[in-house]
PDB file of C-alpha atoms in Angstrom:
ATOM      1  CA  UNK A   1      -7.144  22.278  20.569  1.00  0.00           C
ATOM      2  CA  UNK A   2      -8.440  20.246  17.620  1.00  0.00           C
ATOM      3  CA  UNK A   3     -12.085  19.219  17.616  1.00  0.00           C
ATOM      4  CA  UNK A   4     -13.751  16.101  16.246  1.00  0.00           C
ATOM      5  CA  UNK A   5     -14.155  17.711  12.822  1.00  0.00           C
ATOM      6  CA  UNK A   6     -10.378  17.637  12.428  1.00  0.00           C
ATOM      7  CA  UNK A   7     -10.310  13.840  12.827  1.00  0.00           C
ATOM      8  CA  UNK A   8     -12.894  12.771  10.273  1.00  0.00           C
ATOM      9  CA  UNK A   9     -13.382  12.109   6.573  1.00  0.00           C
ATOM     10  CA  UNK A  10     -17.129  12.486   6.790  1.00  0.00           C
ATOM     11  CA  UNK A  11     -18.687  13.346   3.452  1.00  0.00           C
ATOM     12  CA  UNK A  12     -15.415  13.087   1.517  1.00  0.00           C
ATOM     13  CA  UNK A  13     -15.530  11.507  -1.926  1.00  0.00           C
ATOM     14  CA  UNK A  14     -12.605   9.149  -2.410  1.00  0.00           C
ATOM     15  CA  UNK A  15     -11.186   7.137  -5.301  1.00  0.00           C
ATOM     16  CA  UNK A  16      -9.014   4.115  -4.453  1.00  0.00           C
ATOM     17  CA  UNK A  17      -7.308   2.157  -7.214  1.00  0.00           C
ATOM     18  CA  UNK A  18      -6.628  -1.523  -6.623  1.00  0.00           C
ATOM     19  CA  UNK A  19      -9.344  -1.265  -4.006  1.00  0.00           C
ATOM     20  CA  UNK A  20     -10.563  -4.839  -3.578  1.00  0.00           C
ATOM     21  CA  UNK A  21      -7.511  -6.558  -2.119  1.00  0.00           C
ATOM     22  CA  UNK A  22      -4.643  -6.016   0.276  1.00  0.00           C
ATOM     23  CA  UNK A  23      -3.668  -2.466   1.153  1.00  0.00           C
ATOM     24  CA  UNK A  24      -6.231  -0.912  -1.201  1.00  0.00           C
ATOM     25  CA  UNK A  25      -9.111  -2.807   0.387  1.00  0.00           C
ATOM     26  CA  UNK A  26      -7.895  -1.858   3.870  1.00  0.00           C
ATOM     27  CA  UNK A  27      -7.725   1.817   2.876  1.00  0.00           C
ATOM     28  CA  UNK A  28     -11.223   1.699   1.381  1.00  0.00           C
ATOM     29  CA  UNK A  29     -12.598   0.174   4.594  1.00  0.00           C
ATOM     30  CA  UNK A  30     -10.719   2.658   6.792  1.00  0.00           C
ATOM     31  CA  UNK A  31     -12.090   5.584   4.797  1.00  0.00           C
ATOM     32  CA  UNK A  32     -15.607   4.175   5.101  1.00  0.00           C
ATOM     33  CA  UNK A  33     -15.166   3.859   8.859  1.00  0.00           C
ATOM     34  CA  UNK A  34     -14.334   7.562   8.994  1.00  0.00           C
ATOM     35  CA  UNK A  35     -17.469   8.577   7.111  1.00  0.00           C
ATOM     36  CA  UNK A  36     -16.188   8.838   3.543  1.00  0.00           C
ATOM     37  CA  UNK A  37     -17.841   7.750   0.306  1.00  0.00           C
ATOM     38  CA  UNK A  38     -15.525   5.497  -1.663  1.00  0.00           C
ATOM     39  CA  UNK A  39     -15.236   4.477  -5.297  1.00  0.00           C
ATOM     40  CA  UNK A  40     -12.960   1.479  -5.830  1.00  0.00           C
ATOM     41  CA  UNK A  41     -11.215   0.483  -9.039  1.00  0.00           C
ATOM     42  CA  UNK A  42     -10.277  -3.102  -9.883  1.00  0.00           C
ATOM     43  CA  UNK A  43      -9.838  -5.182 -13.002  1.00  0.00           C
ATOM     44  CA  UNK A  44     -12.806  -7.511 -12.512  1.00  0.00           C
ATOM     45  CA  UNK A  45     -16.443  -6.748 -11.807  1.00  0.00           C
ATOM     46  CA  UNK A  46     -16.704  -9.899  -9.720  1.00  0.00           C
ATOM     47  CA  UNK A  47     -14.125  -8.680  -7.195  1.00  0.00           C
ATOM     48  CA  UNK A  48     -15.812  -5.273  -7.037  1.00  0.00           C
ATOM     49  CA  UNK A  49     -19.260  -6.777  -6.496  1.00  0.00           C
ATOM     50  CA  UNK A  50     -17.957  -9.055  -3.754  1.00  0.00           C
ATOM     51  CA  UNK A  51     -16.221  -6.187  -1.935  1.00  0.00           C
ATOM     52  CA  UNK A  52     -19.308  -3.988  -2.135  1.00  0.00           C
ATOM     53  CA  UNK A  53     -21.555  -6.793  -0.920  1.00  0.00           C
ATOM     54  CA  UNK A  54     -19.380  -7.376   2.141  1.00  0.00           C
ATOM     55  CA  UNK A  55     -18.610  -3.744   3.032  1.00  0.00           C
ATOM     56  CA  UNK A  56     -21.478  -1.612   1.751  1.00  0.00           C
ATOM     57  CA  UNK A  57     -23.772  -0.403   4.515  1.00  0.00           C
ATOM     58  CA  UNK A  58     -25.543   2.738   3.385  1.00  0.00           C
ATOM     59  CA  UNK A  59     -24.624   3.022  -0.259  1.00  0.00           C
ATOM     60  CA  UNK A  60     -21.230   4.585   0.440  1.00  0.00           C
ATOM     61  CA  UNK A  61     -19.343   2.393  -2.055  1.00  0.00           C
ATOM     62  CA  UNK A  62     -19.264   2.473  -5.815  1.00  0.00           C
ATOM     63  CA  UNK A  63     -16.985   0.537  -8.139  1.00  0.00           C
ATOM     64  CA  UNK A  64     -15.628   0.616 -11.650  1.00  0.00           C
ATOM     65  CA  UNK A  65     -13.786  -2.127 -13.484  1.00  0.00           C
ATOM     66  CA  UNK A  66     -10.683  -0.925 -15.306  1.00  0.00           C
ATOM     67  CA  UNK A  67      -7.316  -2.422 -16.170  1.00  0.00           C
ATOM     68  CA  UNK A  68      -4.821   0.288 -15.245  1.00  0.00           C
ATOM     69  CA  UNK A  69      -1.992  -1.420 -17.079  1.00  0.00           C
ATOM     70  CA  UNK A  70      -3.700  -0.059 -20.207  1.00  0.00           C
ATOM     71  CA  UNK A  71      -3.409   3.657 -20.851  1.00  0.00           C
ATOM     72  CA  UNK A  72      -6.803   3.971 -22.521  1.00  0.00           C
ATOM     73  CA  UNK A  73      -8.492   2.944 -19.253  1.00  0.00           C
ATOM     74  CA  UNK A  74      -7.345   5.971 -17.217  1.00  0.00           C
ATOM     75  CA  UNK A  75      -9.865   8.417 -18.655  1.00  0.00           C
ATOM     76  CA  UNK A  76     -12.637   5.841 -18.216  1.00  0.00           C
ATOM     77  CA  UNK A  77     -12.088   5.975 -14.445  1.00  0.00           C
ATOM     78  CA  UNK A  78     -12.137   9.770 -14.189  1.00  0.00           C
ATOM     79  CA  UNK A  79     -15.151  10.032 -16.495  1.00  0.00           C
ATOM     80  CA  UNK A  80     -16.986   7.646 -14.163  1.00  0.00           C
ATOM     81  CA  UNK A  81     -16.200   9.843 -11.144  1.00  0.00           C
ATOM     82  CA  UNK A  82     -17.349  12.984 -12.944  1.00  0.00           C
ATOM     83  CA  UNK A  83     -20.611  11.315 -13.925  1.00  0.00           C
ATOM     84  CA  UNK A  84     -21.449   9.410 -10.730  1.00  0.00           C
ATOM     85  CA  UNK A  85     -19.971  11.451  -7.874  1.00  0.00           C
ATOM     86  CA  UNK A  86     -20.702  15.015  -6.858  1.00  0.00           C
ATOM     87  CA  UNK A  87     -16.996  15.815  -6.391  1.00  0.00           C
ATOM     88  CA  UNK A  88     -13.603  14.257  -5.671  1.00  0.00           C
ATOM     89  CA  UNK A  89     -11.701  15.030  -2.485  1.00  0.00           C
ATOM     90  CA  UNK A  90      -9.200  12.170  -2.222  1.00  0.00           C
ATOM     91  CA  UNK A  91      -7.320  10.101  -4.799  1.00  0.00           C
ATOM     92  CA  UNK A  92      -5.379   7.054  -3.613  1.00  0.00           C
ATOM     93  CA  UNK A  93      -2.998   5.719  -6.253  1.00  0.00           C
ATOM     94  CA  UNK A  94      -2.583   2.242  -4.834  1.00  0.00           C
ATOM     95  CA  UNK A  95      -2.760  -0.149  -7.775  1.00  0.00           C
ATOM     96  CA  UNK A  96       0.469  -2.005  -8.350  1.00  0.00           C
ATOM     97  CA  UNK A  97       1.966  -5.199  -9.691  1.00  0.00           C
ATOM     98  CA  UNK A  98       5.334  -6.824 -10.121  1.00  0.00           C
ATOM     99  CA  UNK A  99       7.244  -9.348 -12.184  1.00  0.00           C
ATOM    100  CA  UNK A 100      10.349 -10.454 -10.292  1.00  0.00           C
ATOM    101  CA  UNK A 101      13.291 -10.976 -12.631  1.00  0.00           C
ATOM    102  CA  UNK A 102      16.909 -10.043 -13.098  1.00  0.00           C
ATOM    103  CA  UNK A 103      17.285  -6.778 -14.985  1.00  0.00           C
ATOM    104  CA  UNK A 104      18.677  -8.363 -18.147  1.00  0.00           C
ATOM    105  CA  UNK A 105      15.734 -10.784 -18.351  1.00  0.00           C
ATOM    106  CA  UNK A 106      12.844  -8.297 -18.669  1.00  0.00           C
ATOM    107  CA  UNK A 107      11.006  -8.103 -21.963  1.00  0.00           C
ATOM    108  CA  UNK A 108       9.757  -4.794 -23.335  1.00  0.00           C
ATOM    109  CA  UNK A 109       6.159  -5.914 -22.717  1.00  0.00           C
ATOM    110  CA  UNK A 110       6.883  -6.745 -19.067  1.00  0.00           C
ATOM    111  CA  UNK A 111       8.661  -3.414 -18.564  1.00  0.00           C
ATOM    112  CA  UNK A 112       5.728  -1.501 -20.077  1.00  0.00           C
ATOM    113  CA  UNK A 113       3.137  -3.373 -18.005  1.00  0.00           C
ATOM    114  CA  UNK A 114       4.881  -2.624 -14.702  1.00  0.00           C
ATOM    115  CA  UNK A 115       5.563   1.004 -15.619  1.00  0.00           C
ATOM    116  CA  UNK A 116       2.005   1.635 -16.827  1.00  0.00           C
ATOM    117  CA  UNK A 117       0.361  -0.008 -13.819  1.00  0.00           C
ATOM    118  CA  UNK A 118       2.548   1.385 -11.045  1.00  0.00           C
ATOM    119  CA  UNK A 119       3.615   4.785 -12.357  1.00  0.00           C
ATOM    120  CA  UNK A 120       1.795   5.972 -15.474  1.00  0.00           C
ATOM    121  CA  UNK A 121      -1.602   5.272 -13.889  1.00  0.00           C
ATOM    122  CA  UNK A 122      -0.738   7.467 -10.879  1.00  0.00           C
ATOM    123  CA  UNK A 123       0.579  10.263 -13.081  1.00  0.00           C
ATOM    124  CA  UNK A 124      -2.345  10.224 -15.501  1.00  0.00           C
ATOM    125  CA  UNK A 125      -5.093   9.813 -12.890  1.00  0.00           C
ATOM    126  CA  UNK A 126      -3.633  12.656 -10.829  1.00  0.00           C
ATOM    127  CA  UNK A 127      -3.487  14.861 -13.913  1.00  0.00           C
ATOM    128  CA  UNK A 128      -7.005  13.941 -15.059  1.00  0.00           C
ATOM    129  CA  UNK A 129      -8.437  14.410 -11.541  1.00  0.00           C
ATOM    130  CA  UNK A 130      -6.692  17.754 -10.994  1.00  0.00           C
ATOM    131  CA  UNK A 131      -9.676  19.919 -11.938  1.00  0.00           C
ATOM    132  CA  UNK A 132     -11.957  18.020  -9.544  1.00  0.00           C
ATOM    133  CA  UNK A 133      -9.437  18.077  -6.707  1.00  0.00           C
ATOM    134  CA  UNK A 134      -9.085  21.851  -7.136  1.00  0.00           C
ATOM    135  CA  UNK A 135     -12.795  22.211  -6.378  1.00  0.00           C
ATOM    136  CA  UNK A 136     -12.417  20.377  -3.068  1.00  0.00           C
ATOM    137  CA  UNK A 137     -11.804  22.542  -0.034  1.00  0.00           C
ATOM    138  CA  UNK A 138      -9.105  20.060   0.989  1.00  0.00           C
ATOM    139  CA  UNK A 139      -7.908  17.910  -1.906  1.00  0.00           C
ATOM    140  CA  UNK A 140      -5.589  15.012  -1.177  1.00  0.00           C
ATOM    141  CA  UNK A 141      -3.559  12.514  -3.151  1.00  0.00           C
ATOM    142  CA  UNK A 142      -1.990   9.502  -1.471  1.00  0.00           C
ATOM    143  CA  UNK A 143       0.560   7.545  -3.505  1.00  0.00           C
ATOM    144  CA  UNK A 144       1.317   4.039  -2.263  1.00  0.00           C
ATOM    145  CA  UNK A 145       5.035   3.669  -2.903  1.00  0.00           C
ATOM    146  CA  UNK A 146       7.342   1.062  -1.341  1.00  0.00           C
ATOM    147  CA  UNK A 147      10.585   0.697   0.538  1.00  0.00           C
ATOM    148  CA  UNK A 148      11.768  -0.698  -2.817  1.00  0.00           C
ATOM    149  CA  UNK A 149      11.768   2.926  -3.995  1.00  0.00           C
ATOM    150  CA  UNK A 150      14.076   3.953  -1.145  1.00  0.00           C
ATOM    151  CA  UNK A 151      16.626   1.140  -0.885  1.00  0.00           C
ATOM    152  CA  UNK A 152      17.635  -1.883  -2.917  1.00  0.00           C
ATOM    153  CA  UNK A 153      15.558  -4.954  -2.118  1.00  0.00           C
ATOM    154  CA  UNK A 154      14.904  -8.109  -4.120  1.00  0.00           C
ATOM    155  CA  UNK A 155      11.812  -6.943  -5.973  1.00  0.00           C
ATOM    156  CA  UNK A 156      13.405  -6.304  -9.357  1.00  0.00           C
ATOM    157  CA  UNK A 157      14.800  -3.058 -10.752  1.00  0.00           C
ATOM    158  CA  UNK A 158      11.700  -2.071 -12.727  1.00  0.00           C
ATOM    159  CA  UNK A 159       9.403  -2.225  -9.691  1.00  0.00           C
ATOM    160  CA  UNK A 160      11.956  -0.248  -7.679  1.00  0.00           C
ATOM    161  CA  UNK A 161      12.175   2.364 -10.439  1.00  0.00           C
ATOM    162  CA  UNK A 162       8.419   2.889 -10.472  1.00  0.00           C
ATOM    163  CA  UNK A 163       8.240   3.315  -6.707  1.00  0.00           C
ATOM    164  CA  UNK A 164      11.188   5.726  -6.567  1.00  0.00           C
ATOM    165  CA  UNK A 165       9.605   7.769  -9.341  1.00  0.00           C
ATOM    166  CA  UNK A 166       6.288   7.749  -7.483  1.00  0.00           C
ATOM    167  CA  UNK A 167       7.992   9.254  -4.437  1.00  0.00           C
ATOM    168  CA  UNK A 168       9.501  11.999  -6.603  1.00  0.00           C
ATOM    169  CA  UNK A 169       6.147  12.600  -8.319  1.00  0.00           C
ATOM    170  CA  UNK A 170       4.708  13.098  -4.833  1.00  0.00           C
ATOM    171  CA  UNK A 171       7.225  15.874  -4.124  1.00  0.00           C
ATOM    172  CA  UNK A 172       6.685  17.568  -7.463  1.00  0.00           C
ATOM    173  CA  UNK A 173       2.891  17.591  -7.272  1.00  0.00           C
ATOM    174  CA  UNK A 174       2.945  18.720  -3.638  1.00  0.00           C
ATOM    175  CA  UNK A 175       5.009  21.759  -4.543  1.00  0.00           C
ATOM    176  CA  UNK A 176       3.138  22.512  -7.741  1.00  0.00           C
ATOM    177  CA  UNK A 177      -0.413  22.086  -6.434  1.00  0.00           C
ATOM    178  CA  UNK A 178      -0.110  23.485  -2.910  1.00  0.00           C
ATOM    179  CA  UNK A 179      -1.577  26.798  -4.091  1.00  0.00           C
ATOM    180  CA  UNK A 180      -4.804  24.948  -4.876  1.00  0.00           C
ATOM    181  CA  UNK A 181      -4.947  23.469  -1.367  1.00  0.00           C
ATOM    182  CA  UNK A 182      -4.160  20.005  -2.702  1.00  0.00           C
ATOM    183  CA  UNK A 183      -1.860  18.009  -0.456  1.00  0.00           C
ATOM    184  CA  UNK A 184       0.133  15.095  -1.881  1.00  0.00           C
ATOM    185  CA  UNK A 185       1.879  12.477   0.257  1.00  0.00           C
ATOM    186  CA  UNK A 186       3.335   9.018  -0.232  1.00  0.00           C
ATOM    187  CA  UNK A 187       3.420   5.935   1.957  1.00  0.00           C
ATOM    188  CA  UNK A 188       6.234   3.407   1.574  1.00  0.00           C
ATOM    189  CA  UNK A 189       5.356   0.014   3.060  1.00  0.00           C
ATOM    190  CA  UNK A 190       7.815  -2.820   3.690  1.00  0.00           C
ATOM    191  CA  UNK A 191       6.369  -6.328   3.601  1.00  0.00           C
ATOM    192  CA  UNK A 192       2.670  -6.186   4.457  1.00  0.00           C
ATOM    193  CA  UNK A 193       0.440  -9.236   4.807  1.00  0.00           C
ATOM    194  CA  UNK A 194      -1.237  -9.049   1.387  1.00  0.00           C
ATOM    195  CA  UNK A 195      -1.868 -11.541  -1.443  1.00  0.00           C
ATOM    196  CA  UNK A 196       0.974  -9.963  -3.458  1.00  0.00           C
ATOM    197  CA  UNK A 197       3.470 -10.352  -0.598  1.00  0.00           C
ATOM    198  CA  UNK A 198       2.368 -13.885   0.226  1.00  0.00           C
ATOM    199  CA  UNK A 199       3.721 -15.083  -3.119  1.00  0.00           C
ATOM    200  CA  UNK A 200       7.262 -14.684  -1.746  1.00  0.00           C
ATOM    201  CA  UNK A 201       6.695 -14.842   2.014  1.00  0.00           C
ATOM    202  CA  UNK A 202       5.448 -18.424   1.748  1.00  0.00           C
ATOM    203  CA  UNK A 203       9.093 -19.344   1.206  1.00  0.00           C
ATOM    204  CA  UNK A 204      10.256 -20.001   4.790  1.00  0.00           C
ATOM    205  CA  UNK A 205      13.880 -19.088   4.095  1.00  0.00           C
ATOM    206  CA  UNK A 206      12.889 -15.813   2.432  1.00  0.00           C
ATOM    207  CA  UNK A 207      10.422 -14.997   5.231  1.00  0.00           C
ATOM    208  CA  UNK A 208      13.109 -15.577   7.873  1.00  0.00           C
ATOM    209  CA  UNK A 209      15.489 -13.252   6.018  1.00  0.00           C
ATOM    210  CA  UNK A 210      12.827 -10.529   5.886  1.00  0.00           C
ATOM    211  CA  UNK A 211      12.148 -10.851   9.605  1.00  0.00           C
ATOM    212  CA  UNK A 212      15.873 -10.824  10.421  1.00  0.00           C
ATOM    213  CA  UNK A 213      16.183  -7.410   8.723  1.00  0.00           C
ATOM    214  CA  UNK A 214      13.092  -5.943  10.378  1.00  0.00           C
ATOM    215  CA  UNK A 215      13.700  -4.517  13.880  1.00  0.00           C
ATOM    216  CA  UNK A 216      10.100  -5.135  14.954  1.00  0.00           C
ATOM    217  CA  UNK A 217      10.453  -8.804  13.912  1.00  0.00           C
ATOM    218  CA  UNK A 218       7.125  -9.125  12.147  1.00  0.00           C
ATOM    219  CA  UNK A 219       5.286  -8.480   8.899  1.00  0.00           C
ATOM    220  CA  UNK A 220       3.050  -5.405   8.754  1.00  0.00           C
ATOM    221  CA  UNK A 221      -0.735  -5.510   8.521  1.00  0.00           C
ATOM    222  CA  UNK A 222      -2.783  -3.720   5.827  1.00  0.00           C
ATOM    223  CA  UNK A 223      -4.645  -1.752   8.481  1.00  0.00           C
ATOM    224  CA  UNK A 224      -1.381  -0.210   9.661  1.00  0.00           C
ATOM    225  CA  UNK A 225      -0.950   1.367   6.233  1.00  0.00           C
ATOM    226  CA  UNK A 226      -4.626   2.279   5.926  1.00  0.00           C
ATOM    227  CA  UNK A 227      -4.705   4.171   9.237  1.00  0.00           C
ATOM    228  CA  UNK A 228      -1.847   6.398   8.063  1.00  0.00           C
ATOM    229  CA  UNK A 229      -3.565   7.033   4.730  1.00  0.00           C
ATOM    230  CA  UNK A 230      -6.717   8.126   6.538  1.00  0.00           C
ATOM    231  CA  UNK A 231      -4.805  10.386   8.923  1.00  0.00           C
ATOM    232  CA  UNK A 232      -2.923  12.104   6.106  1.00  0.00           C
ATOM    233  CA  UNK A 233      -6.229  13.031   4.439  1.00  0.00           C
ATOM    234  CA  UNK A 234      -7.818  14.489   7.576  1.00  0.00           C
ATOM    235  CA  UNK A 235      -7.911  18.213   8.401  1.00  0.00           C
ATOM    236  CA  UNK A 236      -5.717  17.549  11.446  1.00  0.00           C
ATOM    237  CA  UNK A 237      -2.871  16.677   9.031  1.00  0.00           C
ATOM    238  CA  UNK A 238      -3.436  19.835   7.018  1.00  0.00           C
ATOM    239  CA  UNK A 239       0.186  21.056   7.126  1.00  0.00           C
ATOM    240  CA  UNK A 240       1.718  17.795   5.908  1.00  0.00           C
ATOM    241  CA  UNK A 241       2.501  17.601   2.204  1.00  0.00           C
ATOM    242  CA  UNK A 242       5.224  16.269  -0.082  1.00  0.00           C
ATOM    243  CA  UNK A 243       6.284  13.615   2.414  1.00  0.00           C
ATOM    244  CA  UNK A 244       7.022   9.927   2.045  1.00  0.00           C
ATOM    245  CA  UNK A 245       6.398   8.051   5.279  1.00  0.00           C
ATOM    246  CA  UNK A 246       7.661   4.498   5.663  1.00  0.00           C
ATOM    247  CA  UNK A 247       5.492   1.847   7.302  1.00  0.00           C
ATOM    248  CA  UNK A 248       8.246  -0.687   7.678  1.00  0.00           C
ATOM    249  CA  UNK A 249       8.788  -1.863  11.248  1.00  0.00           C
ATOM    250  CA  UNK A 250      12.127  -0.035  11.207  1.00  0.00           C
ATOM    251  CA  UNK A 251      13.530  -1.758   8.105  1.00  0.00           C
ATOM    252  CA  UNK A 252      14.822   1.351   6.344  1.00  0.00           C
ATOM    253  CA  UNK A 253      16.696   2.653   9.405  1.00  0.00           C
ATOM    254  CA  UNK A 254      18.266  -0.690  10.269  1.00  0.00           C
ATOM    255  CA  UNK A 255      22.037  -0.588   9.849  1.00  0.00           C
ATOM    256  CA  UNK A 256      24.615  -3.060  11.131  1.00  0.00           C
TER     257      UNK A 256
END
């Protein structure tokens, strides 16, 4: 039978990108509640300072401002972890953004921004953090994907491409890095009550269509994603790797 040590993140050093809002903020708080030390990444110092002020209790939170749509910012994040944290046990690639357009309307700059933020940042941060994760007795990477990477939904083809690729990256890294005791899993949320989702859910007609296609007839909450992220990084989940788990109220299994 498992003991309490199997259900904790106590003492773990965690890095969460996009950690001040929505799903990222919920994951950071959930990790803190389970005893972890968390470093959050966001674009603005003001958002980081506000999050730390509200959630910091015993100095468990650090923060670094970095724009992960820019490739030269990736190393800045990992260098900060190496300098300011004793180790790295968990990397959560959560940062993401979207520009909703028809495929033939995207500019090259818009394509690059979405790809860099959602996909290249996860690839590069995972690669740069590899040596630190190897030193952990139980290294973990959590990639926040989307149901848009599993089925066609109205988010735009570029966003869907990045999330599908993130799910495949999860499988590849899980197989490649298992020998180093690094587990890699993905979470694919459907609509979750976040600032990003609210931009479209405020449209009553669109909201009603989303609900009509969701068997549980509601929008998900950030904490429902965060609790899964925490579980997947715990010792009790130690035989789970390379998986993509949907948090979607049944959306992806809903046929006619």
